[in-house]
Coordinates of N, CA and C in Angstrom, one line a residue:
X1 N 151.2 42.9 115.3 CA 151.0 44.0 116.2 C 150.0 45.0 115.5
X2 N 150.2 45.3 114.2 CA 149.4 46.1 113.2 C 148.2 45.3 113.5
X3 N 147.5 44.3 113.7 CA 146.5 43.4 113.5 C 145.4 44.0 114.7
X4 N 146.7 44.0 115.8 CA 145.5 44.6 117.3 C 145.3 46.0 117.2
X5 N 146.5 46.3 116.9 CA 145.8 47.8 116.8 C 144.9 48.4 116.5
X6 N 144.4 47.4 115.1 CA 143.3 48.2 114.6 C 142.1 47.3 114.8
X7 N 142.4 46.5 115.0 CA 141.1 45.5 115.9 C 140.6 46.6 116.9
X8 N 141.7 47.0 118.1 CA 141.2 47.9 119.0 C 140.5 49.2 118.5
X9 N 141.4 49.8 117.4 CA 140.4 50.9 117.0 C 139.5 51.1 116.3
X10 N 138.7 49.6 115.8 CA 137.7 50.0 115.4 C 136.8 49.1 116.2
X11 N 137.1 48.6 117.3 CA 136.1 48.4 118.8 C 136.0 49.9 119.2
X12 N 137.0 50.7 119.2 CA 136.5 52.2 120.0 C 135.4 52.6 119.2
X13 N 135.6 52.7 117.4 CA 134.9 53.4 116.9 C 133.3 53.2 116.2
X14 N 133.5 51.9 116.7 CA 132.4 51.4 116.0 C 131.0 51.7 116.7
X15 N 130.9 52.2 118.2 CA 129.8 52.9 118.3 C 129.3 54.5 117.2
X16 N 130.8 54.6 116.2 CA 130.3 55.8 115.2 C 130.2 55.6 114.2
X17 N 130.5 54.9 114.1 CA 130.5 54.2 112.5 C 130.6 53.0 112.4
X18 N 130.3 52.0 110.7 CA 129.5 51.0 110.7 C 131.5 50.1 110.6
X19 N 131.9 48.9 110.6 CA 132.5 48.4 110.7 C 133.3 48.2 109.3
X20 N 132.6 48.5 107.8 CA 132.7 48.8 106.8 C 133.3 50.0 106.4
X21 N 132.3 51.1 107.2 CA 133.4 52.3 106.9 C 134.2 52.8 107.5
X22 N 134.5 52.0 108.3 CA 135.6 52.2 109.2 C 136.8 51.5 108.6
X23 N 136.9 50.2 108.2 CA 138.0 49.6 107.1 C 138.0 50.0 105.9
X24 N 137.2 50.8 105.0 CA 137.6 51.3 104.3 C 138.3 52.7 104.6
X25 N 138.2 53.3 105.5 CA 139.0 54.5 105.5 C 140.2 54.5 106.1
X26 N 140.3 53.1 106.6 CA 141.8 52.4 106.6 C 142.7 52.1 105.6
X27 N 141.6 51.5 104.8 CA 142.3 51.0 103.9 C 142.8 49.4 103.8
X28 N 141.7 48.6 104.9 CA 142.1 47.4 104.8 C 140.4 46.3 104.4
X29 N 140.7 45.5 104.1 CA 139.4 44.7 104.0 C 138.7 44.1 104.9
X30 N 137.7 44.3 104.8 CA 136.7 43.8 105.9 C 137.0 42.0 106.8
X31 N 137.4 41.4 105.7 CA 137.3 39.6 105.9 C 139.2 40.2 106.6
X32 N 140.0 41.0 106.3 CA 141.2 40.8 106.8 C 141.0 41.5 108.2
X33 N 140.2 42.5 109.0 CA 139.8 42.8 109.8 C 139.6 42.0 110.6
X34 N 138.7 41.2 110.5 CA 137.8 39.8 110.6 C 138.7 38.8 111.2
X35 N 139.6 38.4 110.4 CA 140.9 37.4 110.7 C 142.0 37.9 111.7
X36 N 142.1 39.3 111.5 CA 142.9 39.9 112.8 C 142.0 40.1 114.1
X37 N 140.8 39.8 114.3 CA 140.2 39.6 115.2 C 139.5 38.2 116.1
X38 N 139.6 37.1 114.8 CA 139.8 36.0 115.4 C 141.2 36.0 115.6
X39 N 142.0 35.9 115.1 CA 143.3 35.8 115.5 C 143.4 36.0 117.0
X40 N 142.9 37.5 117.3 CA 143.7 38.0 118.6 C 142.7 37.1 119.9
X41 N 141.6 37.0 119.0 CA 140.4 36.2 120.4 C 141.1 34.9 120.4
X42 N 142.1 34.5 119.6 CA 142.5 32.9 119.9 C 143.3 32.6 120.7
X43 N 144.4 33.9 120.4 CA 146.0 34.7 121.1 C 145.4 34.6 122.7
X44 N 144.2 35.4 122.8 CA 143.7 35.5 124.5 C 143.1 34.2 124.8
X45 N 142.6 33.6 124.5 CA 142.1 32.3 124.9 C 143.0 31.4 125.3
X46 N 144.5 31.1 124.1 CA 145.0 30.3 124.4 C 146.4 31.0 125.4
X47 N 146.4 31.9 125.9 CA 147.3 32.3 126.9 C 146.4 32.2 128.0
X48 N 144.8 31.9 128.1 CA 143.9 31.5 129.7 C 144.3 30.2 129.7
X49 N 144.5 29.6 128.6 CA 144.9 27.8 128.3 C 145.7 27.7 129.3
X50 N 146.7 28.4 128.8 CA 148.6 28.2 129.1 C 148.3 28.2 130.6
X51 N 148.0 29.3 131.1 CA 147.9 30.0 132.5 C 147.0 28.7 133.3
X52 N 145.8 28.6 132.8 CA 145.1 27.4 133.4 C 146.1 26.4 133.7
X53 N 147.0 25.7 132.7 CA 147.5 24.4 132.9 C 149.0 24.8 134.1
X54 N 149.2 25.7 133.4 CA 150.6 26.1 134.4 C 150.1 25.8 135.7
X55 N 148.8 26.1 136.3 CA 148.5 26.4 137.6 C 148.3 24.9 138.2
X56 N 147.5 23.9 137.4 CA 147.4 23.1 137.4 C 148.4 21.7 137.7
X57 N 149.5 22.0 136.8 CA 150.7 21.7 136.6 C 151.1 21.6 138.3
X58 N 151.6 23.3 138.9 CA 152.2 23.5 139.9 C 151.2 23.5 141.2
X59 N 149.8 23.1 141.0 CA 149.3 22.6 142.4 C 148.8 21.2 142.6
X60 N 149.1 20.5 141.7 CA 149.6 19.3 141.6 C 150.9 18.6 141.7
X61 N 151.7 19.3 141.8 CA 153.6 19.3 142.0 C 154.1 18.6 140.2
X62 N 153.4 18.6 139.7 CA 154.1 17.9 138.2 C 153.8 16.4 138.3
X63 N 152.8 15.9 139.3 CA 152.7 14.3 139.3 C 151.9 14.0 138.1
X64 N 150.9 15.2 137.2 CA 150.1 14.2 136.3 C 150.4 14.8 134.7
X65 N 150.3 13.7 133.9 CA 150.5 13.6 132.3 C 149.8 14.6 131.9
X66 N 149.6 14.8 130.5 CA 148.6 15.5 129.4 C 147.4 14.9 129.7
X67 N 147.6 13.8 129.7 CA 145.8 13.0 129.8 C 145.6 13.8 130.9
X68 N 145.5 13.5 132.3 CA 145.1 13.8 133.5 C 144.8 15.7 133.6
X69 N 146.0 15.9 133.3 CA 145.7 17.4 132.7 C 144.5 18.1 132.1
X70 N 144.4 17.1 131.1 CA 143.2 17.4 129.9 C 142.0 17.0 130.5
X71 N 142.0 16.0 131.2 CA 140.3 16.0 132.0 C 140.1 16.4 132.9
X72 N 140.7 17.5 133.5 CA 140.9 18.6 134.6 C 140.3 19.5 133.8
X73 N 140.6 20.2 132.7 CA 140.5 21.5 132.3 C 138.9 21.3 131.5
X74 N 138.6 19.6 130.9 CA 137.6 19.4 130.5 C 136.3 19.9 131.7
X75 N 136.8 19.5 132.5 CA 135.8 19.7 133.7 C 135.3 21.7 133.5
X76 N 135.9 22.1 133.1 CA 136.0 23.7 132.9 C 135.8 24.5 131.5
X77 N 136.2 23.6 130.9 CA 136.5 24.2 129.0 C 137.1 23.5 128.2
X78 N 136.6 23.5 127.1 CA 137.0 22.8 126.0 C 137.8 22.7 125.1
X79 N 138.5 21.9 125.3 CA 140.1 21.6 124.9 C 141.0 20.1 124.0
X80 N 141.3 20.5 123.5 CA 142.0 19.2 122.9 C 143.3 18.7 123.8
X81 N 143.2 17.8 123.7 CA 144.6 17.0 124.4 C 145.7 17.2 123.5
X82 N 145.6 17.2 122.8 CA 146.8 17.8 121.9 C 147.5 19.2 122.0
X83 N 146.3 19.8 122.4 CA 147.1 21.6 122.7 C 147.3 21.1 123.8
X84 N 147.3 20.5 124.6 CA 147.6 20.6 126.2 C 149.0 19.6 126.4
X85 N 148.8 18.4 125.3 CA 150.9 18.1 125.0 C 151.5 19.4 124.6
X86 N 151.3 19.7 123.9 CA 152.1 20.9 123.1 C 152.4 22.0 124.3
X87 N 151.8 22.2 124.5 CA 151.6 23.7 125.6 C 152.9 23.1 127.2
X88 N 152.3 22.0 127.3 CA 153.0 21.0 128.4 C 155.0 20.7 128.2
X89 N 154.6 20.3 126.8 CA 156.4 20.0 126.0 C 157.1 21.7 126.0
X90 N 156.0 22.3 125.6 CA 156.5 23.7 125.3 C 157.4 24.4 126.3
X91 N 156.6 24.5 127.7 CA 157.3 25.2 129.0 C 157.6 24.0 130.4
X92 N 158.1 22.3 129.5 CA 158.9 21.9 130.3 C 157.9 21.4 131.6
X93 N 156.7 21.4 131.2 CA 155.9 21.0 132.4 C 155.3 19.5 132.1
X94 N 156.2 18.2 131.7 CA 155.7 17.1 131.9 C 156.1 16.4 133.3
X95 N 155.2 15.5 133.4 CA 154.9 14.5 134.3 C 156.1 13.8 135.0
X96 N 156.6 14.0 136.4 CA 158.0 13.4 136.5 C 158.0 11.6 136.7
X97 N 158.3 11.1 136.3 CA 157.8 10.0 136.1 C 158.6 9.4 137.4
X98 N 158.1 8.4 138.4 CA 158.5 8.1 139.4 C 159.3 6.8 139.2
X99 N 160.8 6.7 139.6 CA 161.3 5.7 139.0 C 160.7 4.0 139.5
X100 N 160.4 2.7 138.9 CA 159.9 1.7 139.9 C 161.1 0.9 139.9
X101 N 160.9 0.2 141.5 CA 162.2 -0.8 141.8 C 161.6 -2.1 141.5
X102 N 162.9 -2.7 140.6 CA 162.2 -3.6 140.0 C 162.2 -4.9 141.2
X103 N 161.4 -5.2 140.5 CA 161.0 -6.8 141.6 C 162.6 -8.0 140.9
X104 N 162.5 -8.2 142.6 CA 163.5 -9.1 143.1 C 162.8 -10.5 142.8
X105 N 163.4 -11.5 141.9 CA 163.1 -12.9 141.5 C 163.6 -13.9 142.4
X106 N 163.0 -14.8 142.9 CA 163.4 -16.0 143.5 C 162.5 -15.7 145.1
X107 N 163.3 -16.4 146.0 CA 162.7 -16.4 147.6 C 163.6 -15.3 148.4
X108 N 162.9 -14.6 149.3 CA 163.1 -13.5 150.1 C 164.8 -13.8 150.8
X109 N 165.6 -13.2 150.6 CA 166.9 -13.5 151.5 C 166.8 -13.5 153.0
X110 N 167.5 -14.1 153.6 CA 167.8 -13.8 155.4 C 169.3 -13.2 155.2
X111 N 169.9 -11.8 156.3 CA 171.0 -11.2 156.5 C 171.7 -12.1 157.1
X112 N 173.0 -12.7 156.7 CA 173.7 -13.4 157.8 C 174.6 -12.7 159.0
X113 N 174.8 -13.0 159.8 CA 175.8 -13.1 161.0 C 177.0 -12.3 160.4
X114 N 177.5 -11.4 160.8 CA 179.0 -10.6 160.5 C 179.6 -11.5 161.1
X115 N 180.5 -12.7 160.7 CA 181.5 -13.5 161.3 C 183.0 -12.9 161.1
X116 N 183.3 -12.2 159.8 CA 184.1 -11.4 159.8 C 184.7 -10.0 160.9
X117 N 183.8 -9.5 160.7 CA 183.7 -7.9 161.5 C 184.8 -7.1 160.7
X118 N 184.6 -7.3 159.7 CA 185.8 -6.7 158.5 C 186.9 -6.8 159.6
X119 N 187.7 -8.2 159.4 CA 188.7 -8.4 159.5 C 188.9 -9.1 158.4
X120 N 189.6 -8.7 157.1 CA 189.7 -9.6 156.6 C 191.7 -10.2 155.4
X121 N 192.0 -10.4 156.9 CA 193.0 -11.4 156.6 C 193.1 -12.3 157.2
X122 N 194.2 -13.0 156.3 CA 193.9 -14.4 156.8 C 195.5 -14.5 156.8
X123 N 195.6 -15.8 158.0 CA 196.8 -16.1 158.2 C 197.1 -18.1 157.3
X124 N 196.2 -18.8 156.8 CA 196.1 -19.3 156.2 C 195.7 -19.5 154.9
X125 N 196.0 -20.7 154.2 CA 195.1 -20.8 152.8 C 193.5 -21.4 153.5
X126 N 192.4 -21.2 152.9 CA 191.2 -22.0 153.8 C 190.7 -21.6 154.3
X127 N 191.8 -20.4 155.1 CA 191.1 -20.1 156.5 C 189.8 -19.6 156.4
X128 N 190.0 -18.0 155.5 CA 188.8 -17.4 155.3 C 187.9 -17.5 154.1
X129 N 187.1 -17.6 153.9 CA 186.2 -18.0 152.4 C 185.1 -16.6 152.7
X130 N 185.2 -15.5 151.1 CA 184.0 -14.9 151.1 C 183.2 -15.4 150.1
X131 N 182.2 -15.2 149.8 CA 181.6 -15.2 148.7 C 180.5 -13.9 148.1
X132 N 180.5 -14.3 146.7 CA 179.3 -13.4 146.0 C 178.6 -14.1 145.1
X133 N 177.6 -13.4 144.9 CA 176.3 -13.9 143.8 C 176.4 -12.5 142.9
X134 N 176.6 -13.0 141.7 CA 175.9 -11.6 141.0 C 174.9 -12.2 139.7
X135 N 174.0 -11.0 139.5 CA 173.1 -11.8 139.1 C 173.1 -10.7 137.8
X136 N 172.8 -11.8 136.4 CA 173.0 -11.5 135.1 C 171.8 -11.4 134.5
X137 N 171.0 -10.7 134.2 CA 169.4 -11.2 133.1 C 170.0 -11.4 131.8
X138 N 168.9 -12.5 131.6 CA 168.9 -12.5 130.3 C 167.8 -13.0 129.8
X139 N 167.1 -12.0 128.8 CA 166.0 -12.2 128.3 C 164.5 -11.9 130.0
X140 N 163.9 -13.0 130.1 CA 162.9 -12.9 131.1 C 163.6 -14.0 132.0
X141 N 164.9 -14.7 132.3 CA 165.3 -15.2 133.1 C 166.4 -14.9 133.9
X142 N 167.1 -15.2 134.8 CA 168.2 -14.4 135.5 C 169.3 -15.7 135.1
X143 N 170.5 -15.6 135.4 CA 171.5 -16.2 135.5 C 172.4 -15.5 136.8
X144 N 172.9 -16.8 137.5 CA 173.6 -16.3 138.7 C 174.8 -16.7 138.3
X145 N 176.1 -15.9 138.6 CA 177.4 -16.0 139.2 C 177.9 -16.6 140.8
X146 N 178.5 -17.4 140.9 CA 178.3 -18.0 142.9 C 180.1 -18.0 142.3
X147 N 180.7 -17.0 143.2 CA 182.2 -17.3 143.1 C 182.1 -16.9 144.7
X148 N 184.1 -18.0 144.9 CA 184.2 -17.9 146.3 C 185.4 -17.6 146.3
X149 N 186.1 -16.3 147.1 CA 187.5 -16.1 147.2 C 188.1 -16.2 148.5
X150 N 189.4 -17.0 148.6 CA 190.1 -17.0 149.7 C 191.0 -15.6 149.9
X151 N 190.2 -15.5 151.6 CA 191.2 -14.1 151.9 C 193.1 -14.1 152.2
X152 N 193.1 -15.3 152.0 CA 194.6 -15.5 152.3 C 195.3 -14.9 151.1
X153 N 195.1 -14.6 150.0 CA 196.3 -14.6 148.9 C 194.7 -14.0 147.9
X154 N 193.5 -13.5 148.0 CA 192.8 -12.9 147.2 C 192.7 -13.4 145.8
X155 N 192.8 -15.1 146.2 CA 192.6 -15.9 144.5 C 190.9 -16.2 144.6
X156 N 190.1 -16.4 143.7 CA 189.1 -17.0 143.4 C 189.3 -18.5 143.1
X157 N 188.7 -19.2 143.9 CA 189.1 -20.4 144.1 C 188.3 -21.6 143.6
X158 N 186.9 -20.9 143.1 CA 186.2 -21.8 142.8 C 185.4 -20.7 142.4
X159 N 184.2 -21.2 140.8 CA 183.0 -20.4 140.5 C 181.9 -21.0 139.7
X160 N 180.8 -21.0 139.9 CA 179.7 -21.3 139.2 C 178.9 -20.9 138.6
X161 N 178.0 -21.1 137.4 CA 177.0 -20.9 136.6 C 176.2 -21.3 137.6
X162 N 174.6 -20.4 137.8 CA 173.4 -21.3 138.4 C 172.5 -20.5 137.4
X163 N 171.4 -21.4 137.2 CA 170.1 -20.9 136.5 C 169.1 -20.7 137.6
X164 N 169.1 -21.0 139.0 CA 168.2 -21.1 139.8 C 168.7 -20.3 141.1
X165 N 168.2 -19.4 142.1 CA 168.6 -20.2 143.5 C 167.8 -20.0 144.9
X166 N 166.7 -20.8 144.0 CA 166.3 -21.5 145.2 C 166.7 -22.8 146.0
X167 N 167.5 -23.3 145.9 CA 168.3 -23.8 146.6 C 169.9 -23.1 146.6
X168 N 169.9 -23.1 148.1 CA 171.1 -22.0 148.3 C 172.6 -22.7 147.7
X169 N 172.3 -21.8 146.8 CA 174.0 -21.9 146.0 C 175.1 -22.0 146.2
X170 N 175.4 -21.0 147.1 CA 176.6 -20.3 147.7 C 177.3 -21.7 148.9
X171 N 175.9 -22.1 149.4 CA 176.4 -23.2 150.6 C 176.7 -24.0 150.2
X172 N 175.7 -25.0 148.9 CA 175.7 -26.3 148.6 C 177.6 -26.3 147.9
X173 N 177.5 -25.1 147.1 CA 179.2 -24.9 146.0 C 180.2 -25.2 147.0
X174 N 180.2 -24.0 148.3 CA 181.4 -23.7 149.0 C 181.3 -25.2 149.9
X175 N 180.5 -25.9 149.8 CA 180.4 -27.4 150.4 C 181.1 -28.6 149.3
X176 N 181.0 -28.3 148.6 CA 181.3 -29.7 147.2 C 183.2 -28.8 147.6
X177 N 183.4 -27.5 147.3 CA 184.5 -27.2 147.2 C 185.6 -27.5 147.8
X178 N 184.6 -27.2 149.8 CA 185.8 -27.4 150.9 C 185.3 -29.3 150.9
X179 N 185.1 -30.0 150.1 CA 184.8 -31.4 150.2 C 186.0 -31.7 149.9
X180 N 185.8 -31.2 148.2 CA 186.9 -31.1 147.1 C 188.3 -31.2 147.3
X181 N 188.6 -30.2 147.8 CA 190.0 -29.7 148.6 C 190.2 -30.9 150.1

């Protein structure tokens, strides 16, 4: 605060006197004068920074990074990408990253037929058969779960490992099963 002060008063006075003898009847050094005056030209510059990117930031809704940021302002003034992370991390103004849905492996599904209509009890063993797939990654490949439960008594009645399923799982299984039985 001492630094601007006298930065400012010896901008008033220096139309009267030379810059020299105006720090010495201060009582400070010329090169320390000097340094409180770059100082405060940096203070103002980098709060046009801040203010620049804020604006930028919020008329863009927060969709772009530091990079994108930084070749905006380049277009205008000269700037490191680095003060423009910093300044960005600083007041919470990074890039909201848009979540992606990851891609679905194998062939496109068809919805089947509600044959249930959530009814689901049964008055026999057999009667009703649901089924599920759940699907496991591992590594860059998937592994599927094909289990089938009877709604009579809510046992699992049968279940399978598949590495594949392009060929439909669920039908070929609950076919060997109701063979089986």
């Amino acid at each position: 605060m001492v630094g601007e002060v006298a930065v400012q008063l010896v901008a008033s006075l220096r139309s009267m006197m030379s810059v020299k003898d105006i720090c010495k009847h201060f009582g400070i050094a010329r090169s320390t004068y000097y340094r409180w005056k770059q100082a405060s030209t940096y203070a103002r510059s980098r709060q046009a920074i801040e203010r620049r990117i804020g604006e930028l930031c919020r008329t863009n809704k927060f969709r772009y990074g530091y990079r994108k940021i930084t070749a905006l302002l380049r277009q205008e003034m000269c700037v490191n990408h680095k003060v423009v992370q910093r300044i960005m991390q600083k007041y919470g103004w990074q890039c909201r990253v848009k979540v992606k849905k990851r891609k679905r492996t194998g062939q496109p599904y068809a919805i089947a037929a509600n044959l249930l209509n959530r009814d689901f009890e049964a008055t026999a063993p057999l009667q009703k058969l649901v089924t599920d797939i759940t699907y496991l990654p591992f590594d860059e490949k998937q592994l599927y779960l094909s289990s089938i439960q009877d709604l009579y008594n809510s046992e699992i009645i049968a279940r399978k490992w598949i590495y594949s399923v392009y060929v439909s799982p669920t039908q070929s299984f609950a076919l060997r099963v109701y063979i089986a039985k």
